[in-house]
Short mmCIF file of C-alpha atoms and ligand atoms in Angstrom, two decimals:
data_model
loop_
_atom_site.label_atom_id
_atom_site.label_comp_id
_atom_site.label_asym_id
_atom_site.label_seq_id
_atom_site.Cartn_x
_atom_site.Cartn_y
_atom_site.Cartn_z
CA MET H 1 -12.05 -34.53 14.36
CA THR H 2 -10.18 -33.72 17.65
CA MET H 3 -11.20 -30.60 19.73
CA THR H 4 -9.08 -29.20 22.94
CA ALA H 5 -10.09 -31.74 25.77
CA PRO H 6 -12.56 -29.98 28.16
CA ASP H 7 -10.45 -30.85 30.73
CA THR H 8 -7.29 -28.47 29.53
CA GLU H 9 -10.31 -25.79 29.28
CA ARG H 10 -11.37 -26.32 32.70
CA GLU H 11 -7.89 -26.78 33.98
CA LEU H 12 -6.88 -23.28 32.18
CA LEU H 13 -9.88 -21.22 33.58
CA SER H 14 -9.41 -22.53 36.77
CA ARG H 15 -6.20 -20.87 36.90
CA VAL H 16 -7.22 -17.52 34.99
CA PRO H 17 -7.81 -14.66 38.00
CA THR H 18 -11.10 -13.52 38.07
CA GLY H 19 -11.26 -10.51 40.77
CA LEU H 20 -10.27 -6.87 40.13
CA TYR H 21 -6.47 -6.32 40.41
CA ILE H 22 -5.94 -2.47 42.33
CA ASP H 23 -2.89 -1.07 44.07
CA GLY H 24 -1.29 -4.78 43.58
CA GLY H 25 -3.77 -6.99 44.79
CA TRP H 26 -6.55 -9.00 43.60
CA ARG H 27 -9.87 -8.51 45.03
CA GLN H 28 -13.42 -8.64 44.90
CA SER H 29 -15.87 -5.77 43.64
CA ALA H 30 -17.13 -3.62 46.36
CA SER H 31 -20.74 -5.07 45.95
CA GLY H 32 -19.86 -8.58 46.11
CA ARG H 33 -21.49 -9.13 42.60
CA SER H 34 -19.73 -10.79 39.51
CA PHE H 35 -20.79 -11.66 36.11
CA ALA H 36 -20.63 -14.52 33.65
CA VAL H 37 -18.16 -14.36 30.90
CA VAL H 38 -19.89 -16.61 27.86
CA ASP H 39 -18.34 -18.62 25.18
CA PRO H 40 -20.10 -17.43 21.94
CA SER H 41 -19.78 -20.67 20.39
CA THR H 42 -22.08 -22.64 22.61
CA GLY H 43 -23.97 -19.57 24.52
CA GLU H 44 -22.61 -21.32 27.96
CA ALA H 45 -20.81 -19.17 30.68
CA LEU H 46 -17.35 -19.84 31.01
CA ALA H 47 -16.30 -18.08 34.00
CA GLN H 48 -17.59 -15.36 36.40
CA VAL H 49 -15.66 -12.31 36.91
CA ALA H 50 -15.80 -9.66 39.75
CA ASP H 51 -18.24 -6.71 38.72
CA ALA H 52 -16.54 -3.01 39.65
CA THR H 53 -18.65 -0.63 40.96
CA PRO H 54 -17.92 3.11 40.92
CA GLU H 55 -16.33 2.78 44.38
CA ASP H 56 -13.97 0.47 42.89
CA GLY H 57 -13.21 2.55 40.07
CA GLU H 58 -12.05 5.24 42.06
CA ALA H 59 -10.33 3.12 44.22
CA ALA H 60 -8.20 2.23 41.20
CA LEU H 61 -7.68 5.79 40.15
CA ASP H 62 -6.50 6.26 44.03
CA ALA H 63 -4.05 3.55 43.56
CA ALA H 64 -2.88 4.98 39.91
CA HIS H 65 -2.58 8.60 41.15
CA ARG H 66 -0.33 7.63 44.28
CA ALA H 67 1.72 5.21 42.36
CA GLN H 68 2.30 8.03 39.70
CA LYS H 69 5.22 10.30 41.20
CA GLY H 70 7.52 7.52 42.05
CA TRP H 71 6.70 5.64 38.68
CA ALA H 72 7.79 8.43 36.74
CA LYS H 73 10.99 8.64 38.34
CA THR H 74 11.66 4.79 38.03
CA PRO H 75 14.87 4.32 35.42
CA PRO H 76 13.63 4.05 32.18
CA ARG H 77 15.68 0.94 31.89
CA VAL H 78 13.87 -0.44 34.54
CA ARG H 79 10.50 0.02 33.03
CA ALA H 80 11.94 -1.30 29.64
CA GLU H 81 13.07 -4.75 31.30
CA ILE H 82 9.45 -4.94 32.74
CA LEU H 83 8.11 -4.95 29.58
CA ARG H 84 10.75 -7.32 28.23
CA ARG H 85 9.74 -9.33 30.75
CA ALA H 86 6.50 -9.21 30.06
CA PHE H 87 6.97 -9.74 26.34
CA GLU H 88 8.56 -13.07 27.65
CA LEU H 89 5.91 -14.34 29.92
CA VAL H 90 3.60 -13.31 27.29
CA THR H 91 5.20 -15.52 24.64
CA ALA H 92 6.34 -18.50 26.67
CA ARG H 93 2.36 -18.99 27.63
CA VAL H 94 1.31 -18.55 24.20
CA ASP H 95 -1.20 -21.34 24.29
CA GLU H 96 -2.88 -20.48 27.67
CA PHE H 97 -3.46 -16.86 25.82
CA ALA H 98 -4.88 -18.31 22.82
CA LEU H 99 -6.95 -20.42 24.44
CA THR H 100 -8.38 -18.17 26.84
CA MET H 101 -9.13 -15.94 23.89
CA THR H 102 -10.56 -18.51 21.83
CA LEU H 103 -12.97 -19.49 24.56
CA GLU H 104 -14.37 -15.61 25.36
CA MET H 105 -14.10 -14.34 22.16
CA GLY H 106 -14.58 -17.22 19.47
CA LYS H 107 -11.89 -17.15 16.79
CA PRO H 108 -9.79 -19.93 15.56
CA LEU H 109 -6.79 -21.04 18.11
CA ALA H 110 -4.53 -20.39 15.01
CA GLU H 111 -5.96 -16.87 14.80
CA SER H 112 -5.50 -16.22 18.60
CA ARG H 113 -1.98 -17.54 18.41
CA GLY H 114 -1.62 -14.73 15.74
CA GLU H 115 -2.83 -12.40 17.93
CA VAL H 116 -0.73 -13.29 20.77
CA ALA H 117 2.52 -12.72 18.79
CA TYR H 118 1.15 -9.63 17.69
CA GLY H 119 -0.18 -8.33 21.00
CA ALA H 120 3.08 -9.25 22.75
CA GLU H 121 5.32 -7.25 20.14
CA PHE H 122 3.90 -4.10 21.46
CA LEU H 123 5.60 -5.26 24.54
CA ARG H 124 8.83 -5.73 23.23
CA TRP H 125 8.48 -2.81 20.91
CA PHE H 126 8.20 -0.12 23.86
CA SER H 127 10.36 -1.83 25.49
CA GLU H 128 12.94 -0.57 23.23
CA GLU H 129 11.39 2.79 23.13
CA ALA H 130 11.49 3.50 26.86
CA PRO H 131 14.96 3.77 27.02
CA ARG H 132 15.36 6.43 23.94
CA ILE H 133 12.80 9.11 24.98
CA ALA H 134 14.62 12.16 24.17
CA GLY H 135 14.78 15.84 24.63
CA ARG H 136 16.56 18.61 23.53
CA TYR H 137 18.74 21.58 24.13
CA SER H 138 19.47 24.74 21.37
CA THR H 139 20.12 28.12 21.35
CA ALA H 140 17.35 30.78 20.48
CA PRO H 141 17.67 32.37 17.12
CA ASP H 142 18.49 35.49 18.78
CA GLY H 143 21.18 33.78 20.37
CA ALA H 144 20.24 35.19 24.07
CA ASN H 145 18.81 32.26 25.62
CA ARG H 146 19.02 28.43 25.44
CA LEU H 147 15.87 26.40 24.72
CA LEU H 148 15.62 22.87 27.07
CA VAL H 149 12.74 20.66 25.99
CA VAL H 150 12.02 17.57 28.42
CA LYS H 151 8.95 14.94 27.89
CA ARG H 152 7.47 13.95 31.20
CA PRO H 153 4.69 11.22 31.58
CA VAL H 154 1.15 12.85 30.60
CA GLY H 155 0.34 10.97 34.38
CA PRO H 156 -2.44 8.67 35.22
CA CYS H 157 -4.40 7.24 32.30
CA LEU H 158 -7.91 5.53 31.98
CA PHE H 159 -8.14 2.76 29.04
CA ILE H 160 -11.03 1.61 27.61
CA THR H 161 -10.52 -1.43 25.34
CA PRO H 162 -13.25 -3.92 22.86
CA TRP H 163 -13.62 -7.51 22.87
CA ASN H 164 -12.46 -7.89 19.33
CA PHE H 165 -8.88 -8.11 20.07
CA PRO H 166 -8.77 -8.54 24.05
CA LEU H 167 -4.91 -8.69 24.39
CA ALA H 168 -3.60 -6.46 21.40
CA MET H 169 -5.79 -3.20 22.14
CA ALA H 170 -4.92 -3.76 25.98
CA THR H 171 -1.28 -3.89 24.95
CA ARG H 172 -1.18 -1.18 22.41
CA LYS H 173 -1.84 1.14 25.43
CA ILE H 174 -0.26 -0.59 28.69
CA ALA H 175 2.81 -1.03 26.92
CA PRO H 176 3.42 3.17 25.57
CA ALA H 177 2.23 4.18 28.85
CA ILE H 178 4.67 1.81 31.21
CA ALA H 179 7.34 2.94 28.74
CA ALA H 180 6.67 6.41 29.23
CA GLY H 181 6.20 6.73 33.13
CA CYS H 182 2.62 6.48 33.69
CA THR H 183 0.05 4.63 35.99
CA MET H 184 -2.83 3.23 34.45
CA VAL H 185 -6.66 1.71 35.25
CA LEU H 186 -7.99 -0.46 32.42
CA LYS H 187 -11.46 -1.56 32.16
CA PRO H 188 -11.52 -4.27 29.42
CA ALA H 189 -14.84 -4.93 27.35
CA ALA H 190 -17.11 -7.11 29.67
CA LEU H 191 -17.62 -9.88 26.90
CA THR H 192 -13.75 -10.40 27.09
CA PRO H 193 -12.05 -9.89 30.72
CA LEU H 194 -10.18 -13.13 30.94
CA THR H 195 -7.34 -12.12 28.77
CA ALA H 196 -6.75 -8.98 30.17
CA LEU H 197 -6.87 -10.40 33.45
CA LEU H 198 -3.99 -13.03 32.54
CA LEU H 199 -2.35 -10.47 31.01
CA THR H 200 -2.43 -8.67 34.66
CA GLN H 201 -1.16 -11.51 35.91
CA VAL H 202 1.89 -11.46 33.76
CA PHE H 203 2.59 -7.67 34.67
CA GLU H 204 2.64 -8.96 38.23
CA GLU H 205 5.00 -11.78 38.06
CA ALA H 206 7.01 -9.37 35.87
CA GLY H 207 7.79 -7.00 38.48
CA LEU H 208 5.41 -3.97 37.82
CA PRO H 209 5.25 -2.36 41.44
CA ALA H 210 1.60 -2.00 42.99
CA GLY H 211 -0.68 0.75 41.36
CA VAL H 212 0.73 1.06 38.10
CA LEU H 213 -1.83 -0.90 36.55
CA ASN H 214 -5.14 -1.20 37.96
CA VAL H 215 -7.89 -3.39 36.18
CA ILE H 216 -11.64 -3.18 36.86
CA PRO H 217 -13.92 -5.43 34.64
CA THR H 218 -17.47 -4.30 34.86
CA THR H 219 -20.85 -4.27 33.23
CA ARG H 220 -21.48 -1.05 34.13
CA ALA H 221 -19.09 0.67 32.06
CA GLY H 222 -20.28 4.50 31.68
CA ALA H 223 -21.32 4.50 35.58
CA VAL H 224 -17.97 3.11 36.40
CA THR H 225 -15.86 5.39 33.92
CA GLY H 226 -17.69 8.53 33.97
CA PRO H 227 -16.74 9.90 37.71
CA LEU H 228 -13.18 9.04 36.85
CA ILE H 229 -12.92 10.81 33.44
CA ARG H 230 -14.39 13.89 35.50
CA ASP H 231 -12.03 13.63 38.15
CA PRO H 232 -8.94 16.08 37.93
CA ARG H 233 -6.26 13.46 39.08
CA LEU H 234 -7.10 11.53 35.75
CA ARG H 235 -4.61 13.03 33.00
CA LYS H 236 -5.54 11.00 29.62
CA LEU H 237 -8.10 8.93 28.20
CA SER H 238 -7.14 6.53 25.61
CA PHE H 239 -10.47 4.75 24.05
CA THR H 240 -10.89 2.08 21.45
CA GLY H 241 -14.48 0.92 20.70
CA SER H 242 -17.24 2.37 18.21
CA THR H 243 -17.31 6.24 16.91
CA GLU H 244 -20.78 6.15 18.89
CA VAL H 245 -19.13 5.57 22.14
CA GLY H 246 -16.27 7.60 21.19
CA ARG H 247 -18.07 10.86 20.31
CA ARG H 248 -19.49 10.70 24.03
CA LEU H 249 -16.32 9.76 25.71
CA ILE H 250 -14.58 13.05 23.73
CA ALA H 251 -17.42 15.45 24.70
CA ASP H 252 -17.35 14.07 28.43
CA SER H 253 -13.10 14.34 28.56
CA ALA H 254 -13.81 18.06 27.41
CA GLU H 255 -14.70 19.13 30.97
CA GLN H 256 -11.18 18.19 32.50
CA VAL H 257 -9.41 19.15 29.19
CA LEU H 258 -8.17 15.35 29.09
CA ARG H 259 -5.88 14.39 26.59
CA VAL H 260 -7.27 11.70 24.35
CA SER H 261 -6.63 9.09 21.93
CA MET H 262 -9.50 7.58 20.12
CA GLU H 263 -9.34 4.40 18.30
CA LEU H 264 -12.51 4.03 16.48
CA GLY H 265 -14.89 2.65 13.68
CA GLY H 266 -13.86 2.15 10.14
CA ASN H 267 -15.32 1.56 6.57
CA ALA H 268 -12.34 0.21 4.68
CA PRO H 269 -12.76 0.02 1.08
CA PHE H 270 -10.96 -2.63 -0.58
CA ILE H 271 -10.18 -1.18 -4.23
CA VAL H 272 -9.13 -3.96 -7.14
CA PHE H 273 -8.06 -1.99 -10.40
CA ASP H 274 -7.93 -3.66 -14.07
CA ASP H 275 -3.90 -4.12 -13.53
CA ALA H 276 -3.91 -5.96 -10.41
CA ASP H 277 -2.78 -9.51 -9.84
CA ILE H 278 -6.21 -10.99 -9.39
CA PRO H 279 -5.31 -14.22 -7.39
CA ALA H 280 -3.00 -12.21 -4.96
CA ALA H 281 -6.12 -9.60 -4.80
CA VAL H 282 -8.36 -12.42 -3.77
CA THR H 283 -6.07 -13.64 -1.23
CA GLY H 284 -5.61 -10.01 0.20
CA GLY H 285 -9.23 -9.57 0.37
CA ILE H 286 -9.68 -12.95 2.06
CA LEU H 287 -7.29 -11.69 4.82
CA ALA H 288 -8.76 -8.34 4.91
CA LYS H 289 -12.43 -9.50 5.35
CA MET H 290 -12.24 -12.76 7.17
CA ARG H 291 -9.25 -11.88 9.65
CA ASN H 292 -10.93 -12.01 12.96
CA GLY H 293 -14.22 -13.17 11.17
CA GLY H 294 -14.56 -9.63 10.23
CA GLU H 295 -14.87 -8.46 13.40
CA ALA H 296 -12.03 -5.86 12.88
CA CYS H 297 -11.75 -2.10 12.74
CA VAL H 298 -9.66 -2.74 9.73
CA ALA H 299 -11.61 -5.29 7.84
CA ALA H 300 -12.48 -4.69 4.28
CA ASN H 301 -15.93 -3.46 4.31
CA ARG H 302 -16.69 -2.58 0.66
CA PHE H 303 -14.78 -4.08 -2.42
CA LEU H 304 -14.75 -2.08 -5.09
CA VAL H 305 -13.45 -3.71 -8.11
CA HIS H 306 -13.13 -2.50 -11.91
CA GLU H 307 -15.76 -3.53 -14.16
CA SER H 308 -13.29 -5.51 -16.22
CA VAL H 309 -12.13 -7.60 -13.42
CA ALA H 310 -15.22 -7.68 -11.50
CA GLU H 311 -16.24 -11.48 -12.61
CA GLU H 312 -12.85 -13.10 -12.46
CA PHE H 313 -12.52 -11.66 -9.16
CA THR H 314 -15.93 -12.31 -8.12
CA THR H 315 -15.95 -15.91 -8.96
CA ALA H 316 -12.54 -16.80 -7.28
CA PHE H 317 -13.34 -14.69 -4.55
CA VAL H 318 -16.79 -16.43 -3.74
CA GLU H 319 -14.86 -19.66 -4.26
CA ARG H 320 -12.78 -19.02 -1.13
CA MET H 321 -15.53 -17.88 1.04
CA ALA H 322 -17.68 -21.00 0.18
CA ALA H 323 -14.56 -22.99 1.86
CA PHE H 324 -14.55 -21.78 5.07
CA THR H 325 -15.45 -24.02 7.98
CA PRO H 326 -17.52 -22.18 10.74
CA ALA H 327 -16.99 -24.17 14.09
CA ARG H 328 -15.88 -23.51 17.90
CA GLY H 329 -12.24 -21.96 17.55
CA THR H 330 -11.04 -24.68 19.57
CA ASP H 331 -11.83 -27.42 16.83
CA PRO H 332 -8.76 -27.93 14.32
CA GLU H 333 -11.29 -27.57 11.53
CA SER H 334 -12.22 -24.28 12.22
CA THR H 335 -11.42 -21.65 9.83
CA VAL H 336 -14.02 -18.93 11.30
CA GLY H 337 -15.39 -18.64 14.60
CA PRO H 338 -18.80 -17.17 15.75
CA LEU H 339 -19.73 -13.62 16.12
CA VAL H 340 -19.02 -12.48 19.69
CA ASP H 341 -22.93 -12.25 20.54
CA GLU H 342 -26.75 -12.48 19.65
CA ALA H 343 -26.90 -8.51 19.18
CA THR H 344 -23.87 -8.56 16.98
CA ARG H 345 -25.34 -11.78 14.60
CA ASN H 346 -28.73 -9.87 14.41
CA LYS H 347 -27.14 -6.71 13.40
CA VAL H 348 -25.27 -8.58 10.51
CA SER H 349 -28.27 -10.55 9.48
CA SER H 350 -30.44 -7.21 8.98
CA LEU H 351 -27.71 -5.50 6.94
CA VAL H 352 -27.80 -8.34 4.47
CA ALA H 353 -31.48 -8.89 4.84
CA GLU H 354 -31.64 -4.78 3.92
CA ALA H 355 -29.11 -5.12 1.20
CA ILE H 356 -31.38 -8.14 -0.74
CA GLU H 357 -34.43 -5.94 -0.56
CA ASP H 358 -32.40 -2.94 -2.08
CA GLY H 359 -31.36 -5.08 -4.91
CA ALA H 360 -28.47 -7.51 -3.80
CA THR H 361 -27.57 -10.73 -5.07
CA VAL H 362 -26.38 -13.33 -2.69
CA ALA H 363 -23.55 -15.06 -4.40
CA VAL H 364 -22.56 -17.14 -1.74
CA GLY H 365 -23.94 -17.69 2.01
CA GLY H 366 -26.61 -14.99 3.40
CA GLN H 367 -27.84 -16.69 6.40
CA PRO H 368 -26.72 -17.22 10.14
CA VAL H 369 -25.87 -20.70 11.20
CA PRO H 370 -28.03 -22.78 12.95
CA GLY H 371 -27.31 -22.99 17.10
CA PRO H 372 -25.53 -23.55 19.22
CA GLY H 373 -23.57 -20.57 19.24
CA TYR H 374 -23.63 -17.46 17.02
CA PHE H 375 -22.33 -18.16 13.60
CA TYR H 376 -22.88 -16.63 10.34
CA GLN H 377 -21.99 -18.09 6.90
CA PRO H 378 -19.32 -16.50 4.90
CA THR H 379 -21.49 -14.29 2.48
CA VAL H 380 -20.89 -12.34 -0.76
CA LEU H 381 -23.12 -10.15 -2.21
CA THR H 382 -23.19 -8.41 -5.64
CA GLY H 383 -25.08 -5.90 -7.11
CA VAL H 384 -25.17 -3.73 -4.25
CA PRO H 385 -26.66 -0.48 -4.58
CA ALA H 386 -24.49 2.58 -3.25
CA SER H 387 -27.04 3.66 -0.83
CA ALA H 388 -27.22 0.52 0.75
CA ARG H 389 -26.90 0.44 4.71
CA ILE H 390 -24.14 -2.78 4.35
CA LEU H 391 -21.84 0.05 2.27
CA ASN H 392 -22.11 2.73 4.91
CA GLU H 393 -21.87 1.16 8.02
CA GLU H 394 -19.50 -1.08 9.63
CA ILE H 395 -20.72 -4.85 9.24
CA PHE H 396 -17.93 -6.32 11.98
CA GLY H 397 -19.37 -9.84 10.33
CA PRO H 398 -17.70 -12.21 7.74
CA VAL H 399 -20.03 -10.47 4.82
CA ALA H 400 -18.30 -8.96 1.57
CA PRO H 401 -20.50 -6.51 -0.55
CA ILE H 402 -19.13 -5.94 -4.42
CA THR H 403 -19.54 -3.20 -6.32
CA THR H 404 -17.82 -2.00 -9.31
CA PHE H 405 -16.46 1.27 -10.67
CA ARG H 406 -15.11 2.73 -14.28
CA THR H 407 -12.34 4.84 -13.79
CA GLU H 408 -9.60 5.76 -10.96
CA ALA H 409 -11.26 9.08 -10.23
CA GLU H 410 -14.60 6.89 -9.22
CA ALA H 411 -12.78 4.69 -7.29
CA ILE H 412 -11.13 7.40 -5.13
CA GLU H 413 -14.75 9.60 -4.83
CA LEU H 414 -16.46 6.01 -3.76
CA ALA H 415 -13.74 5.23 -0.98
CA ASN H 416 -14.00 8.77 0.25
CA ALA H 417 -17.64 8.84 0.71
CA THR H 418 -17.63 7.87 4.08
CA PRO H 419 -17.13 9.84 7.31
CA PHE H 420 -14.52 6.84 8.73
CA GLY H 421 -10.80 7.10 7.42
CA LEU H 422 -9.55 4.13 9.03
CA VAL H 423 -7.67 2.38 6.55
CA CYS H 424 -7.83 1.74 2.60
CA PHE H 425 -6.64 -1.18 0.57
CA ALA H 426 -5.41 -1.07 -3.23
CA TYR H 427 -4.54 -3.68 -5.26
CA THR H 428 -2.56 -2.65 -8.80
CA ALA H 429 0.47 -2.86 -10.43
CA ASP H 430 1.01 0.61 -11.34
CA LEU H 431 3.56 2.31 -9.12
CA ASN H 432 2.41 6.14 -9.64
CA ARG H 433 -1.19 5.27 -9.58
CA ALA H 434 -0.39 3.78 -5.87
CA LEU H 435 1.66 6.65 -5.16
CA ARG H 436 -1.56 8.88 -6.07
CA LEU H 437 -3.55 7.02 -3.77
CA ALA H 438 -1.43 7.48 -0.98
CA GLU H 439 -1.99 11.30 -1.82
CA GLU H 440 -5.80 11.41 -2.68
CA LEU H 441 -7.44 8.84 0.00
CA ASP H 442 -8.56 10.05 3.08
CA THR H 443 -7.44 7.76 5.25
CA GLY H 444 -4.70 6.89 8.36
CA MET H 445 -3.60 4.01 6.94
CA LEU H 446 -3.13 2.39 3.42
CA GLY H 447 -2.20 -1.25 2.09
CA ILE H 448 -1.01 -1.46 -1.06
CA ASN H 449 -1.25 -5.05 -2.49
CA ALA H 450 -1.40 -6.14 1.08
CA GLY H 451 -4.76 -7.26 2.89
CA VAL H 452 -3.22 -6.93 6.30
CA VAL H 453 -1.26 -3.62 7.47
CA SER H 454 -1.55 -3.89 11.30
CA ASN H 455 2.34 -3.59 12.60
CA PRO H 456 3.57 -2.76 16.08
CA ALA H 457 6.27 -0.84 14.38
CA ALA H 458 3.81 1.23 12.41
CA PRO H 459 1.70 4.17 13.71
CA PHE H 460 -2.14 2.56 13.37
CA GLY H 461 -5.13 5.16 13.49
CA GLY H 462 -7.78 7.08 11.60
CA VAL H 463 -8.75 10.65 10.42
CA LYS H 464 -12.12 11.78 9.93
CA GLN H 465 -14.73 10.05 12.32
CA SER H 466 -12.38 6.82 12.51
CA GLY H 467 -10.13 8.98 15.64
CA LEU H 468 -7.49 10.77 17.17
CA GLY H 469 -3.94 9.67 17.69
CA ARG H 470 -1.80 7.09 16.64
CA GLU H 471 -0.60 3.64 18.27
CA GLY H 472 2.52 1.74 17.78
CA GLY H 473 5.45 3.08 15.80
CA PHE H 474 7.71 5.72 16.88
CA GLU H 475 4.54 7.68 17.53
CA GLY H 476 2.90 5.53 20.01
CA ILE H 477 4.51 6.95 22.87
CA ASP H 478 4.00 10.41 22.31
CA GLU H 479 0.49 9.77 23.13
CA TYR H 480 1.80 9.18 26.75
CA LEU H 481 4.21 11.79 26.64
CA GLU H 482 4.07 15.99 27.70
CA THR H 483 6.44 18.65 26.15
CA ARG H 484 8.22 20.65 28.94
CA TYR H 485 10.06 23.64 27.76
CA VAL H 486 12.39 25.29 30.20
CA GLY H 487 13.91 28.58 29.00
CA ILE H 488 17.09 29.49 30.28
CA ALA H 489 19.10 32.82 30.49
CA ASP H 490 22.13 33.00 28.35
CA PRO H 491 25.16 31.31 30.21
CA PHE H 492 27.28 33.79 28.89
CA ALA H 493 25.58 36.59 29.65
CA SER H 494 27.66 36.83 32.89
CA THR H 495 31.40 37.12 32.56
CA GLU H 496 32.34 36.82 36.27
CA ASP H 497 31.21 32.96 35.55
CA ALA H 498 33.14 32.40 32.73
P1 NAP U 501 -18.25 -0.49 21.85
O1 NAP U 501 -19.64 -0.65 22.19
O2 NAP U 501 -17.69 1.27 21.62
O3 NAP U 501 -17.15 -0.75 23.06
C1 NAP U 501 -15.87 -0.62 23.47
C2 NAP U 501 -15.78 -0.23 24.79
O4 NAP U 501 -16.34 1.06 25.44
C3 NAP U 501 -16.19 -1.69 25.79
O5 NAP U 501 -15.01 -1.84 26.94
C4 NAP U 501 -17.41 -1.25 26.70
O6 NAP U 501 -17.47 -1.37 27.32
C5 NAP U 501 -17.28 0.65 26.50
N1 NAP U 501 -18.16 1.32 26.61
C6 NAP U 501 -19.49 1.21 26.19
N2 NAP U 501 -20.17 2.22 26.41
C7 NAP U 501 -19.47 2.90 27.21
C8 NAP U 501 -19.88 4.21 28.02
N3 NAP U 501 -20.83 4.86 27.90
N4 NAP U 501 -18.31 4.74 28.63
C9 NAP U 501 -17.67 4.18 28.96
N5 NAP U 501 -17.33 3.00 28.32
C10 NAP U 501 -18.04 2.34 27.39
O7 NAP U 501 -17.45 -0.90 20.78
P2 NAP U 501 -17.14 -2.52 20.68
O8 NAP U 501 -18.79 -3.38 20.22
O9 NAP U 501 -16.43 -3.36 21.74
O10 NAP U 501 -15.77 -2.65 19.62
C11 NAP U 501 -16.27 -2.65 18.18
C12 NAP U 501 -15.92 -1.06 17.67
O11 NAP U 501 -14.64 -1.01 18.12
C13 NAP U 501 -15.56 -1.05 16.06
O12 NAP U 501 -16.61 0.12 15.93
C14 NAP U 501 -14.30 -1.35 15.71
O13 NAP U 501 -14.34 -0.82 14.50
C15 NAP U 501 -13.98 -0.59 17.05
N6 NAP U 501 -12.72 -0.75 17.01
C16 NAP U 501 -11.62 0.11 16.37
C17 NAP U 501 -10.22 -0.18 16.68
C18 NAP U 501 -9.39 0.50 16.41
O14 NAP U 501 -8.04 0.79 16.64
N7 NAP U 501 -9.61 2.00 15.28
C19 NAP U 501 -9.67 -1.65 16.92
C20 NAP U 501 -10.73 -2.51 17.45
C21 NAP U 501 -11.95 -1.92 17.50
P3 NAP U 501 -18.56 -2.83 27.83
O15 NAP U 501 -18.69 -3.33 26.06
O16 NAP U 501 -18.05 -3.45 28.75
O17 NAP U 501 -20.03 -2.26 27.76
#
């Protein structure tokens, strides 16, 4: 069994930037302090990163504000070409990005490479959107005036991103903002700042002007971002993370009536109907559950299986879950990495323990893997009562609770019985049923006979407490554009000009 050579890891880590990036330059924190980034598969420190203070946050917004006017005037083609260069640079450095992500976040290298391809694709997609920002010119219905509608960049943005997809969650915001002509301040998660810093280096190399992107890792998220949210120069907040923090940020944003985009938590149902192709549903279910080790907002959180196929589905699904190999993500044998930290693993353990107390049966797994690192066994629970906490909260780990239903109406009712509405998955061979689900499920996204729906060309986002706004697709750039209307008097009213 071979692992990434420790020398390769050390050499890479010695090249990843560890400073703050403000106004086109790397600098230390105003306090001189730094914090450790930890490898979740060993619990050991990988690097020390500058820890931004509120003063640094203000310097970052100063730079973004100063750069905004000039950046908005940059030709769209220039913005497009910077994004295209960044896409090519990230793609050329796939191994570096993948290893950095695996080291700080834990997922197996093959999955990290998948995220590099997915994250880079937002750069390419929005490089293609930048020159296509359009307006319109029309005649008012009464024929008197002309109506000119133009799209303008929103202005300086603040981005707050989570640790679970350290590259893609950043490019999903940065790329459309660059395309639209907005400047920005990015605060990546303190658990995984290295990937964001490597991406910043790429933008520097791609020729992004000073002040357009400013990056401020910090251990004091609220203290550093709070004053920026209250600053009238900021015009937009885009947040990806938990519903709990998102709700608080929406309230804080009310003061300046900030535009907000919120990509929040989910509680995805994975529904298997009696007419489904069961082997395909098992494969899709494994993807939907185990991608990113279950640490995904779109992870299948509840398996709802028709009672007539429950035994067949569960037997095959348990077999596949039992075949996973938890190991450090750099190990070629690894098919599932550790959870990101001790607190996350403790939460998963307590959800499983409570479900068992509530009457659930463990079909496989059910225990943390002894250290080092924060590994948890891939787990399947059956007979979970509807009231169990595990069915009503985001698990964010490799645990699949399976419950059964009898009718389509019951499945839809169960699927919708949650305050969340990010994504649903359904396996069925009946086209009319699939279309009924597309109309009846309260969700931002729906996978039909598909365990993964994320795609940079599609609008990603949720309804209810899963969020506001969409990232990716044609819709993604609209989050960074304001609509300005110009009313013009009838050009034919004065015949002298004719
Ligand atoms: P989190 O605790 O809400 O943190 C997300 C980000 O917010 C981090 O950068 C965090 O900083 C920052 N933060 C925390 N408290 C803050 C505050 N008071 N003010 C300003 N920023 C604050 O979520 P997480 O545990 O990192 O991520 C998991 C959650 O993200 C899950 O609920 C998942 O569903 C959701 N998610 C949603 C999507 C989507 O597109 N819908 C995608 C991925 C993840 P620090 O970490 O540095 O403290």
